[in-house]
mmCIF file of C-alpha atoms in Angstrom:
data_model
loop_
_atom_site.group_PDB
_atom_site.id
_atom_site.type_symbol
_atom_site.label_atom_id
_atom_site.label_comp_id
_atom_site.label_asym_id
_atom_site.label_seq_id
_atom_site.Cartn_x
_atom_site.Cartn_y
_atom_site.Cartn_z
ATOM 1 C CA GLN A 20 69.720 165.529 110.945
ATOM 2 C CA THR A 21 68.111 166.559 107.684
ATOM 3 C CA VAL A 22 64.957 164.663 106.716
ATOM 4 C CA VAL A 23 64.082 164.213 103.050
ATOM 5 C CA THR A 24 60.377 163.618 102.500
ATOM 6 C CA GLN A 25 58.608 161.541 99.849
ATOM 7 C CA GLU A 26 55.056 160.301 99.490
ATOM 8 C CA PRO A 27 54.956 156.782 101.004
ATOM 9 C CA SER A 28 52.790 155.473 98.197
ATOM 10 C CA PHE A 29 51.162 156.509 94.953
ATOM 11 C CA SER A 30 48.938 154.865 92.406
ATOM 12 C CA VAL A 31 48.660 155.502 88.679
ATOM 13 C CA SER A 32 46.642 153.950 85.893
ATOM 14 C CA PRO A 33 48.423 152.410 82.909
ATOM 15 C CA GLY A 34 49.072 155.182 80.411
ATOM 16 C CA GLY A 35 48.570 157.834 83.044
ATOM 17 C CA THR A 36 50.896 160.488 84.394
ATOM 18 C CA VAL A 37 52.186 160.677 87.946
ATOM 19 C CA THR A 38 54.474 163.121 89.729
ATOM 20 C CA LEU A 39 56.436 162.031 92.778
ATOM 21 C CA THR A 40 57.999 164.689 94.963
ATOM 22 C CA CYS A 41 61.059 165.064 97.166
ATOM 23 C CA GLY A 42 61.091 167.731 99.843
ATOM 24 C CA LEU A 43 62.990 168.863 102.903
ATOM 25 C CA SER A 44 61.641 168.862 106.439
ATOM 26 C CA SER A 45 63.075 172.338 106.707
ATOM 27 C CA GLY A 46 63.669 174.493 103.683
ATOM 28 C CA SER A 47 63.364 174.175 99.937
ATOM 29 C CA VAL A 48 64.990 171.800 97.487
ATOM 30 C CA SER A 49 66.969 173.585 94.787
ATOM 31 C CA THR A 50 69.332 172.519 92.048
ATOM 32 C CA SER A 51 72.165 173.098 94.528
ATOM 33 C CA TYR A 52 71.184 169.835 96.165
ATOM 34 C CA TYR A 53 71.769 167.967 92.866
ATOM 35 C CA PRO A 54 68.586 165.906 93.290
ATOM 36 C CA SER A 55 68.750 162.434 91.817
ATOM 37 C CA TRP A 56 66.177 159.662 91.474
ATOM 38 C CA TYR A 57 66.464 155.877 91.626
ATOM 39 C CA GLN A 58 64.128 153.000 90.841
ATOM 40 C CA GLN A 59 64.276 149.742 92.775
ATOM 41 C CA THR A 60 62.375 146.508 92.400
ATOM 42 C CA PRO A 61 62.393 143.854 95.160
ATOM 43 C CA GLY A 62 65.660 141.982 95.494
ATOM 44 C CA GLN A 63 67.483 144.189 93.002
ATOM 45 C CA ALA A 64 70.055 146.934 93.320
ATOM 46 C CA PRO A 65 68.777 150.443 92.614
ATOM 47 C CA ARG A 66 68.775 151.758 89.068
ATOM 48 C CA THR A 67 69.697 155.371 88.425
ATOM 49 C CA LEU A 68 66.988 157.327 86.578
ATOM 50 C CA ILE A 69 67.650 161.049 86.905
ATOM 51 C CA TYR A 70 70.573 163.139 88.147
ATOM 52 C CA SER A 71 71.319 166.836 88.545
ATOM 53 C CA THR A 72 67.586 167.537 88.843
ATOM 54 C CA ASN A 73 66.583 166.727 85.268
ATOM 55 C CA THR A 74 69.231 164.733 83.362
ATOM 56 C CA ARG A 75 68.198 161.218 82.397
ATOM 57 C CA SER A 76 70.740 158.490 82.991
ATOM 58 C CA SER A 77 71.867 156.451 80.013
ATOM 59 C CA GLY A 78 69.160 154.140 78.702
ATOM 60 C CA VAL A 79 66.325 155.660 80.728
ATOM 61 C CA PRO A 80 63.159 156.164 78.642
ATOM 62 C CA ASP A 81 62.061 159.744 78.046
ATOM 63 C CA ARG A 82 58.771 159.098 79.826
ATOM 64 C CA PHE A 83 60.809 159.755 83.000
ATOM 65 C CA SER A 84 61.601 163.397 83.663
ATOM 66 C CA GLY A 85 62.867 165.429 86.577
ATOM 67 C CA SER A 86 62.255 169.002 87.648
ATOM 68 C CA ILE A 87 61.887 171.418 90.535
ATOM 69 C CA LEU A 88 58.244 172.084 91.351
ATOM 70 C CA GLY A 89 57.779 174.811 93.888
ATOM 71 C CA ASN A 90 60.052 173.958 96.807
ATOM 72 C CA LYS A 91 60.508 170.289 95.929
ATOM 73 C CA ALA A 92 62.273 168.103 93.415
ATOM 74 C CA ALA A 93 59.904 166.096 91.276
ATOM 75 C CA LEU A 94 59.961 162.927 89.181
ATOM 76 C CA THR A 95 57.254 162.711 86.543
ATOM 77 C CA ILE A 96 56.357 159.506 84.730
ATOM 78 C CA THR A 97 54.315 160.132 81.594
ATOM 79 C CA GLY A 98 52.490 157.194 80.048
ATOM 80 C CA ALA A 99 53.061 154.833 82.957
ATOM 81 C CA GLN A 100 53.648 151.189 82.136
ATOM 82 C CA ALA A 101 53.127 148.081 84.214
ATOM 83 C CA ASP A 102 56.848 147.586 84.730
ATOM 84 C CA ASP A 103 57.136 151.052 86.246
ATOM 85 C CA GLU A 104 55.612 149.541 89.384
ATOM 86 C CA SER A 105 58.574 149.900 91.755
ATOM 87 C CA ASP A 106 59.961 151.805 94.695
ATOM 88 C CA TYR A 107 61.362 155.240 93.845
ATOM 89 C CA TYR A 108 63.934 157.074 95.922
ATOM 90 C CA CYS A 109 65.283 160.581 95.718
ATOM 91 C CA VAL A 110 68.696 161.580 97.008
ATOM 92 C CA LEU A 111 69.942 165.033 97.921
ATOM 93 C CA TYR A 112 73.588 166.037 98.080
ATOM 94 C CA MET A 113 74.354 167.790 101.369
ATOM 95 C CA GLY A 114 77.977 168.723 100.804
ATOM 96 C CA SER A 115 79.182 166.327 103.492
ATOM 97 C CA GLY A 116 77.288 163.287 102.372
ATOM 98 C CA MET A 117 74.002 162.259 100.818
ATOM 99 C CA VAL A 118 70.517 161.812 102.219
ATOM 100 C CA PHE A 119 67.882 159.477 100.825
ATOM 101 C CA GLY A 120 64.204 160.129 100.974
ATOM 102 C CA GLY A 121 62.036 157.458 102.531
ATOM 103 C CA GLY A 122 60.939 156.214 99.122
ATOM 104 C CA THR A 123 57.627 156.057 97.278
ATOM 105 C CA LYS A 124 55.976 152.754 96.419
ATOM 106 C CA LEU A 125 54.342 153.229 93.030
ATOM 107 C CA THR A 126 51.488 150.970 92.024
ATOM 108 C CA VAL A 127 50.341 150.801 88.406
ATOM 109 C CA LEU A 128 46.754 149.577 88.171
ATOM 110 C CA GLU B 8 82.338 147.616 81.900
ATOM 111 C CA VAL B 9 82.072 149.070 85.381
ATOM 112 C CA GLN B 10 81.724 146.412 88.051
ATOM 113 C CA LEU B 11 81.398 146.677 91.806
ATOM 114 C CA VAL B 12 81.427 143.433 93.778
ATOM 115 C CA GLU B 13 80.808 143.441 97.517
ATOM 116 C CA SER B 14 81.911 140.703 99.899
ATOM 117 C CA GLY B 15 82.358 140.078 103.584
ATOM 118 C CA GLY B 16 78.761 139.991 104.765
ATOM 119 C CA GLY B 17 77.429 137.376 107.132
ATOM 120 C CA LEU B 18 75.983 136.665 110.547
ATOM 121 C CA VAL B 19 77.558 138.408 113.523
ATOM 122 C CA GLN B 20 76.556 138.752 117.158
ATOM 123 C CA PRO B 21 75.586 142.103 118.660
ATOM 124 C CA GLY B 22 78.708 143.971 119.682
ATOM 125 C CA GLY B 23 80.781 142.151 117.111
ATOM 126 C CA SER B 24 82.752 143.378 114.119
ATOM 127 C CA LEU B 25 82.741 142.784 110.401
ATOM 128 C CA ARG B 26 84.722 144.161 107.463
ATOM 129 C CA LEU B 27 83.051 144.610 104.112
ATOM 130 C CA SER B 28 84.982 144.874 100.875
ATOM 131 C CA CYS B 29 84.060 146.170 97.440
ATOM 132 C CA ALA B 30 86.183 145.207 94.450
ATOM 133 C CA ALA B 31 85.983 147.741 91.626
ATOM 134 C CA SER B 32 86.865 147.219 87.988
ATOM 135 C CA GLY B 33 86.265 148.758 84.589
ATOM 136 C CA PHE B 34 87.104 152.333 85.573
ATOM 137 C CA THR B 35 89.844 154.430 87.174
ATOM 138 C CA PHE B 36 88.949 153.765 90.798
ATOM 139 C CA SER B 37 91.234 156.465 92.179
ATOM 140 C CA SER B 38 89.290 159.172 90.311
ATOM 141 C CA TYR B 39 85.979 158.749 92.114
ATOM 142 C CA TRP B 40 84.349 159.325 95.467
ATOM 143 C CA MET B 41 82.857 156.058 96.701
ATOM 144 C CA SER B 42 79.964 155.362 99.057
ATOM 145 C CA TRP B 43 78.345 152.642 101.102
ATOM 146 C CA VAL B 44 74.544 152.537 101.097
ATOM 147 C CA ARG B 45 72.444 150.100 103.118
ATOM 148 C CA GLN B 46 68.910 148.779 103.148
ATOM 149 C CA ALA B 47 67.373 147.089 106.159
ATOM 150 C CA PRO B 48 64.891 144.294 105.410
ATOM 151 C CA GLY B 49 61.654 145.790 104.104
ATOM 152 C CA LYS B 50 62.945 149.337 104.591
ATOM 153 C CA GLY B 51 64.262 152.139 102.419
ATOM 154 C CA LEU B 52 67.765 152.960 101.276
ATOM 155 C CA GLU B 53 70.105 154.780 103.656
ATOM 156 C CA TRP B 54 73.409 156.408 102.787
ATOM 157 C CA VAL B 55 76.056 155.235 105.285
ATOM 158 C CA ALA B 56 79.416 156.777 104.414
ATOM 159 C CA ASN B 57 81.587 158.101 101.626
ATOM 160 C CA ILE B 58 85.241 158.722 100.945
ATOM 161 C CA LYS B 59 87.142 161.074 98.693
ATOM 162 C CA GLN B 60 89.380 159.882 95.892
ATOM 163 C CA ASP B 61 92.579 160.017 97.977
ATOM 164 C CA GLY B 62 90.940 159.078 101.264
ATOM 165 C CA SER B 63 91.531 162.516 102.772
ATOM 166 C CA GLU B 64 87.834 163.202 103.417
ATOM 167 C CA LYS B 65 85.282 160.835 104.904
ATOM 168 C CA TYR B 66 81.692 161.428 105.946
ATOM 169 C CA TYR B 67 79.239 159.287 107.879
ATOM 170 C CA VAL B 68 75.569 159.184 108.770
ATOM 171 C CA ASP B 69 75.124 160.045 112.446
ATOM 172 C CA SER B 70 73.950 156.557 113.409
ATOM 173 C CA VAL B 71 77.297 154.936 112.539
ATOM 174 C CA LYS B 72 79.762 157.647 113.579
ATOM 175 C CA GLY B 73 82.388 156.284 115.919
ATOM 176 C CA ARG B 74 81.501 152.665 115.050
ATOM 177 C CA PHE B 75 82.080 152.367 111.284
ATOM 178 C CA THR B 76 85.178 153.337 109.323
ATOM 179 C CA ILE B 77 85.296 153.690 105.557
ATOM 180 C CA SER B 78 88.608 153.282 103.773
ATOM 181 C CA ARG B 79 90.032 152.509 100.358
ATOM 182 C CA ASP B 80 93.119 151.058 98.732
ATOM 183 C CA ASN B 81 93.538 152.606 95.300
ATOM 184 C CA ALA B 82 96.378 150.234 94.445
ATOM 185 C CA LYS B 83 93.987 147.310 94.911
ATOM 186 C CA ASN B 84 90.917 149.083 93.463
ATOM 187 C CA SER B 85 89.078 148.290 96.658
ATOM 188 C CA LEU B 86 86.703 149.991 99.062
ATOM 189 C CA TYR B 87 86.178 148.845 102.642
ATOM 190 C CA LEU B 88 83.783 149.328 105.517
ATOM 191 C CA GLN B 89 84.991 148.312 108.969
ATOM 192 C CA MET B 90 81.960 147.866 111.205
ATOM 193 C CA ASN B 91 82.446 147.630 114.968
ATOM 194 C CA SER B 92 80.037 147.502 117.902
ATOM 195 C CA LEU B 93 77.365 146.150 115.611
ATOM 196 C CA ARG B 94 73.726 146.435 116.613
ATOM 197 C CA ALA B 95 70.591 144.641 115.495
ATOM 198 C CA GLU B 96 69.554 147.788 113.629
ATOM 199 C CA ASP B 97 72.664 147.513 111.444
ATOM 200 C CA THR B 98 71.146 144.418 109.822
ATOM 201 C CA ALA B 99 70.859 145.276 106.147
ATOM 202 C CA VAL B 100 72.046 144.683 102.633
ATOM 203 C CA TYR B 101 75.097 146.875 102.149
ATOM 204 C CA TYR B 102 75.720 148.292 98.671
ATOM 205 C CA CYS B 103 78.900 149.785 97.329
ATOM 206 C CA ALA B 104 78.210 152.692 94.958
ATOM 207 C CA ARG B 105 80.287 154.962 92.779
ATOM 208 C CA GLU B 106 79.650 158.689 93.003
ATOM 209 C CA ASP B 107 79.695 160.660 89.799
ATOM 210 C CA TRP B 108 81.122 164.195 89.796
ATOM 211 C CA ASN B 109 77.506 165.432 89.618
ATOM 212 C CA HIS B 110 76.941 164.081 93.119
ATOM 213 C CA TYR B 111 74.836 161.042 92.391
ATOM 214 C CA PHE B 112 75.300 157.284 92.402
ATOM 215 C CA ASP B 113 75.912 156.129 88.864
ATOM 216 C CA TYR B 114 76.930 152.517 89.498
ATOM 217 C CA TRP B 115 75.915 150.064 92.184
ATOM 218 C CA GLY B 116 77.076 146.669 93.328
ATOM 219 C CA GLN B 117 74.649 143.840 93.983
ATOM 220 C CA GLY B 118 75.019 144.103 97.748
ATOM 221 C CA THR B 119 76.113 141.907 100.636
ATOM 222 C CA LEU B 120 73.852 140.958 103.536
ATOM 223 C CA VAL B 121 74.894 141.689 107.105
ATOM 224 C CA THR B 122 72.807 140.099 109.841
ATOM 225 C CA VAL B 123 73.376 141.115 113.459
ATOM 226 C CA SER B 124 71.725 138.612 115.742
ATOM 227 C CA SER B 125 72.461 136.388 118.716
#
C-alpha cells in the first residue's frame, strides 16, 4: 500500500519559518493528489489548515501556506508562534480513499 | 452549524464486534462523501473507510477489509461503522469526518474510543 512520508519531528524558533513536507514512498506528489494539511493538539480532533495544495481553510491565519516543492507537498509556517506547537498531518487523495502521512511533531522553542 | 457526533465506542474483547454511529446535523448529509478516521493511542491518524453519497461506493484501508463495513442512512442523517473480528490493534479513537468535494476533511467529530482487550 502507498506510504506517505513526513518528517517525524521538527523544531522552529518563535518568529521563525519552517517548512514541513509530505512525500510518497514511490513517485511524486502533485496537485492531482489534492494534498491537505491538518493540525492536532493532544486530546483534540484535527483542525483543517490547507486543502487542494494551497487553499487555506476558513479562519486559518495567513502565516500558514501550502505548496508543491519539488516532488513533495509542503506546509510552510512563517512567523511561528508558541501555539503552533502541535502535530501536523498531510493527507493525499488516492481516488479510492485517502492516505495520511505519519505526522510531524513541531516544537516551537 | 455543522455537527458530527460519534457514539458506540467502548471496551470489547478480541474477536468481538462493535457498531459505531455518527449523527450529522447542520448540512445536507446526503450530498457528501463521509469517512471514518482512527487514531491509536500515541500514534498518528489513519484513514479507515469512506462511503459515497448514495452508498454505492465504499473504500477501506487494507487492514480492515473483510472485517469492517461502512454504511449510511441518509433518512436518519447517520453514518455507521460495523466492526467485526476486532483485534488489539484496532484500539483507537474513531473520528467521523465529512469529505468536501475537493477531497479533504472539512469537518470532524470529537471521536469515540474503542478499546479491544481481554
